[in-house]
Short mmCIF file of N, CA and C in Angstrom, two decimals:
data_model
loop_
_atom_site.label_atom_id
_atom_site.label_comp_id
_atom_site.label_asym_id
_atom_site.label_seq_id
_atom_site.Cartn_x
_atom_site.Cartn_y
_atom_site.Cartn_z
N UNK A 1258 -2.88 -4.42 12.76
CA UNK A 1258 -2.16 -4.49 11.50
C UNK A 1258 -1.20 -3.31 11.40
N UNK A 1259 -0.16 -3.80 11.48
CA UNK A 1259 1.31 -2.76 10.99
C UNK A 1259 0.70 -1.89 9.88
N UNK A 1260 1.19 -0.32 9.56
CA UNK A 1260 0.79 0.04 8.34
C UNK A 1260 2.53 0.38 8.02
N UNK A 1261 2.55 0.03 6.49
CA UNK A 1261 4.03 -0.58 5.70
C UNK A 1261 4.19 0.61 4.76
N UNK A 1262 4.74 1.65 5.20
CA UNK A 1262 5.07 2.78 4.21
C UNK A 1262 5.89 2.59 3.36
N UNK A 1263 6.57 1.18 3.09
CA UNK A 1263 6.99 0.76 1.87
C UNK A 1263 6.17 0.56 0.42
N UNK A 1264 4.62 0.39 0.86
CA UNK A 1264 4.11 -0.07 0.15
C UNK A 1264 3.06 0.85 -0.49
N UNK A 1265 3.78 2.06 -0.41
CA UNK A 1265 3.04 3.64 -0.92
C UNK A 1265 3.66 3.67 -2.49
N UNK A 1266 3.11 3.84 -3.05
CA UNK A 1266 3.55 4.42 -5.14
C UNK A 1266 2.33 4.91 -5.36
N UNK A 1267 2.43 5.78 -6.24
CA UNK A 1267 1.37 6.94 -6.41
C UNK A 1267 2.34 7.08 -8.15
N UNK A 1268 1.01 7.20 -8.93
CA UNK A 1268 1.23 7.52 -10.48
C UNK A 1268 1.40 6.11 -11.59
N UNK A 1269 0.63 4.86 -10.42
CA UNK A 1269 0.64 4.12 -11.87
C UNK A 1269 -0.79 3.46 -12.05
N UNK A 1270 -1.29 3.58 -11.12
CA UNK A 1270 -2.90 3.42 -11.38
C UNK A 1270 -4.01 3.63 -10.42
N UNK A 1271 -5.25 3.77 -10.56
CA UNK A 1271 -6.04 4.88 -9.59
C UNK A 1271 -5.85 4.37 -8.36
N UNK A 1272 -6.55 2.93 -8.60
CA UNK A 1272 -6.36 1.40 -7.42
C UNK A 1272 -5.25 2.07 -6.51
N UNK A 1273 -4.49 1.76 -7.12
CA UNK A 1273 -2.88 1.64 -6.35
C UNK A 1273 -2.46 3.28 -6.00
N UNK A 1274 -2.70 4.44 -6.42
CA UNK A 1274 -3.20 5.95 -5.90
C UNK A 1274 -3.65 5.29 -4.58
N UNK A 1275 -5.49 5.38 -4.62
CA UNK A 1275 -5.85 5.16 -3.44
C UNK A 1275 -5.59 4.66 -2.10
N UNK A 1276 -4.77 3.13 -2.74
CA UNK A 1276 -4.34 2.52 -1.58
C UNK A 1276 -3.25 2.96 -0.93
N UNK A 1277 -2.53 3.64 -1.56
CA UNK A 1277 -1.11 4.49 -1.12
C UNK A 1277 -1.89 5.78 -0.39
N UNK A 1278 -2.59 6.47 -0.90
CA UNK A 1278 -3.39 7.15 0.16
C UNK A 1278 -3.85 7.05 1.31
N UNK A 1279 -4.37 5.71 1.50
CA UNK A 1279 -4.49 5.44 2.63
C UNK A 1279 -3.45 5.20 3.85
N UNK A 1280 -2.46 4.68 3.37
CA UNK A 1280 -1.30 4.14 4.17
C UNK A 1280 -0.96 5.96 4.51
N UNK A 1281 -0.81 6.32 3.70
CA UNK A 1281 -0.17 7.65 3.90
C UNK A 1281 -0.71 8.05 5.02
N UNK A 1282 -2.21 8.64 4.80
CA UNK A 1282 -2.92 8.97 6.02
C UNK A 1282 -2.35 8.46 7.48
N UNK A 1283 -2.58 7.66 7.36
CA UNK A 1283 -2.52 6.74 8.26
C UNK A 1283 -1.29 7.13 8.94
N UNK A 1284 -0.54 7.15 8.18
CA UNK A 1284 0.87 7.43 8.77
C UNK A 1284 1.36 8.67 9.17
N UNK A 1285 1.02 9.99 8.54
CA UNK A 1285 0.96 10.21 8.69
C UNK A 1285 -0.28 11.37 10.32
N UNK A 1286 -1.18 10.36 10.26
CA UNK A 1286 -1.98 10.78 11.90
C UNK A 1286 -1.30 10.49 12.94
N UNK A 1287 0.02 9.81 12.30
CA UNK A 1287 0.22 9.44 14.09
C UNK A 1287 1.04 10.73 14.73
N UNK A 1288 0.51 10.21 16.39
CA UNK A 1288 0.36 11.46 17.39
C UNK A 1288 1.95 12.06 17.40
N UNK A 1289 2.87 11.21 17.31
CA UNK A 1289 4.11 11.80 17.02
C UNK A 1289 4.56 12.62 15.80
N UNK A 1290 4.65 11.98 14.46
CA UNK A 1290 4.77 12.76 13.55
C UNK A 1290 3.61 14.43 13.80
N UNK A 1291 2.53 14.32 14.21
CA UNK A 1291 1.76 15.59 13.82
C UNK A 1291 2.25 16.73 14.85
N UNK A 1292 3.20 16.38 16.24
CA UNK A 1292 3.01 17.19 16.89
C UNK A 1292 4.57 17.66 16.37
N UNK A 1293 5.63 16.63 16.09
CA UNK A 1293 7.04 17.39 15.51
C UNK A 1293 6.71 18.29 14.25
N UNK A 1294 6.18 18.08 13.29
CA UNK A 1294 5.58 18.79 12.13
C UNK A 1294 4.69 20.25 12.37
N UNK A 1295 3.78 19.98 13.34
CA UNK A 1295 3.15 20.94 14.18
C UNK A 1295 4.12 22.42 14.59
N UNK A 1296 5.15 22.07 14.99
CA UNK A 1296 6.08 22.58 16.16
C UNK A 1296 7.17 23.66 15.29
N UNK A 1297 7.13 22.95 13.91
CA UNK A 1297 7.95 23.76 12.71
C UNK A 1297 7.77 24.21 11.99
N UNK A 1298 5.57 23.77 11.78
CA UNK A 1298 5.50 24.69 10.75
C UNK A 1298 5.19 25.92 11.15
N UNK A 1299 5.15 27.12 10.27
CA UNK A 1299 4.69 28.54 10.81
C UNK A 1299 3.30 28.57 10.72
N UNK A 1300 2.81 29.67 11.22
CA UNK A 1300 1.00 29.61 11.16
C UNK A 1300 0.44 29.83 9.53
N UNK A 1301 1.85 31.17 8.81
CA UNK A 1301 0.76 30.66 7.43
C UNK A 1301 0.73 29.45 6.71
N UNK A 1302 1.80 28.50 7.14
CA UNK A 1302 2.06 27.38 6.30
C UNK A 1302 1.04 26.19 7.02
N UNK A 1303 0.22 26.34 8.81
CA UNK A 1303 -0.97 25.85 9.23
C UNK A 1303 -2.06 26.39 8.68
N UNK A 1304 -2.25 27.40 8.21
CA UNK A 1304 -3.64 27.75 8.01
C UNK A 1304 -3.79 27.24 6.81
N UNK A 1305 -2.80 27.77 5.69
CA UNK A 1305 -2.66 26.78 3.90
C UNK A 1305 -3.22 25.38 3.88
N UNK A 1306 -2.74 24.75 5.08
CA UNK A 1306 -2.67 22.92 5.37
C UNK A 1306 -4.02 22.75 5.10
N UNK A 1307 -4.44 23.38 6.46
CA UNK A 1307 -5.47 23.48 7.36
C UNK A 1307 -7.09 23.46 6.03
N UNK A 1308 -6.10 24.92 5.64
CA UNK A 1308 -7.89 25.65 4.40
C UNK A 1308 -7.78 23.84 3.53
N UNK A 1309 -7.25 23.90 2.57
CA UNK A 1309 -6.27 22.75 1.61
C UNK A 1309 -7.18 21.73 2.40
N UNK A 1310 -6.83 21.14 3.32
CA UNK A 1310 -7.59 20.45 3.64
C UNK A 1310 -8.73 20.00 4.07
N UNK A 1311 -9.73 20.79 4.50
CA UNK A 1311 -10.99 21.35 4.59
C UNK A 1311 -11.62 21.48 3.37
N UNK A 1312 -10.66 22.17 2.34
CA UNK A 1312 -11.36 22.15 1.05
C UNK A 1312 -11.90 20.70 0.70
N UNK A 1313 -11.14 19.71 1.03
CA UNK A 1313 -10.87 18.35 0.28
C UNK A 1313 -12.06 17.77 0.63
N UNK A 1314 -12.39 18.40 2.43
CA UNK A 1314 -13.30 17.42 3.15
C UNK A 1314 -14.45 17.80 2.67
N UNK A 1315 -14.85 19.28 2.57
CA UNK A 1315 -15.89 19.40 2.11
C UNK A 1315 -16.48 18.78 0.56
N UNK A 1316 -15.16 18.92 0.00
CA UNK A 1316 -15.62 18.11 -1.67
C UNK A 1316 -16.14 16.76 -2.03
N UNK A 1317 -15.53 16.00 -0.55
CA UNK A 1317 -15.57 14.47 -0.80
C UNK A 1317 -16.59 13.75 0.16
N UNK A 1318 -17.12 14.88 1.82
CA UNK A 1318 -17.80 14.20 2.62
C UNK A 1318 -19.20 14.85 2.56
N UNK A 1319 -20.31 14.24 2.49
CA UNK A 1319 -21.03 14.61 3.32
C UNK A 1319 -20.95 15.17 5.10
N UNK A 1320 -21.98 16.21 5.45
CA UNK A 1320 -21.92 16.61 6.46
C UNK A 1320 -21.57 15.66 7.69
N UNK A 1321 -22.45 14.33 7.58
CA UNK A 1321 -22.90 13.57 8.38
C UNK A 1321 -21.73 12.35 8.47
N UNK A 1322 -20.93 12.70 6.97
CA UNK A 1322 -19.91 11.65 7.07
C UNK A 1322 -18.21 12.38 8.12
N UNK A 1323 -18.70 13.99 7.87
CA UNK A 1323 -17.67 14.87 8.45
C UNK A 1323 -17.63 14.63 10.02
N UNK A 1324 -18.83 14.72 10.20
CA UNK A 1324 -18.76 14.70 11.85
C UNK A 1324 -18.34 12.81 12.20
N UNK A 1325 -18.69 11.97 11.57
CA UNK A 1325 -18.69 10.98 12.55
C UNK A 1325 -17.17 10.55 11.78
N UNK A 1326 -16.86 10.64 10.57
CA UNK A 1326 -15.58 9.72 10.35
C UNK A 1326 -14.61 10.97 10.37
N UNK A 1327 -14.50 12.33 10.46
CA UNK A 1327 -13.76 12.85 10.70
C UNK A 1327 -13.44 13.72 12.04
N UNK A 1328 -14.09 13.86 12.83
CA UNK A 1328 -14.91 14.59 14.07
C UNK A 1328 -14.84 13.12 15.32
N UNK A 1329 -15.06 12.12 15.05
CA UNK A 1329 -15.64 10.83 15.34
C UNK A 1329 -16.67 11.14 16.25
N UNK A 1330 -17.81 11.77 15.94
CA UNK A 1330 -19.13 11.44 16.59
C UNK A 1330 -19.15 10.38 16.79
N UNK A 1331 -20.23 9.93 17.67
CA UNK A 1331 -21.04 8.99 18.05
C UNK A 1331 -22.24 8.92 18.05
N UNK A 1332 -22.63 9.86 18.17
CA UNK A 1332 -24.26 10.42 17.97
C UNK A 1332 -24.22 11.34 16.85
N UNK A 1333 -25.78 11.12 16.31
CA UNK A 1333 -26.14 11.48 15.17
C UNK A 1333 -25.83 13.54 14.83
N UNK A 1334 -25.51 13.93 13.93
CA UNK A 1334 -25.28 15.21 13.94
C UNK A 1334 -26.82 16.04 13.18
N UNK A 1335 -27.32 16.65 14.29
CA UNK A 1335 -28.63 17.09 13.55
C UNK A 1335 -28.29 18.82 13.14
N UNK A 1336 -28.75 19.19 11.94
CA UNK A 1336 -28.41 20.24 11.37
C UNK A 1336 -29.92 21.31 11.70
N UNK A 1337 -29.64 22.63 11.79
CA UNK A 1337 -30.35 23.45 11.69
C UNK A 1337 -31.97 23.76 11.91
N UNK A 1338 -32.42 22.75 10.61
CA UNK A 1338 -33.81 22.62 10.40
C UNK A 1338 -33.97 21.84 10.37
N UNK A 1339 -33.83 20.35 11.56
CA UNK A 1339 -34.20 19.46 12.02
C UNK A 1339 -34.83 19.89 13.32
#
């Protein structure tokens, strides 16, 4: 499935937020855009990204959801005092 960055609007309802979020993502991961973007930004304007976004992950994932949908494990992630 094509992803249609036409079909991004953000500010008229949560639904339609989210789903524009997603496309975004999306579009933004690809291996081209991240490495031209990569290449221009400076390191404090990577590390800002970087924290900024980490913040987000930690707010919204579980540990277990970090490693496999963001990390893409495959195997189970056992913590500490397991």
């Amino acid at each position: 499935m094509k992803v249609d960055g036409a079909k991004i609007c953000f500010g008229l309802t949560e639904e339609l937020d989210r789903d524009s979020l997603v496309i975004f993502l999306q579009l933004a991961g690809r291996q081209e855009l991240a490495q031209t973007l990569a290449a221009r930004m400076s390191s404090e304007e990577i590390i800002n990204f970087v924290d900024s976004f980490m913040d987000l992950l930690r707010q919204h994932l579980t540990e277990q959801e970090y490693h496999t949908l963001f990390l893409n494990e495959n195997h189970p992630h056992h913590t500490p005092d397991q």
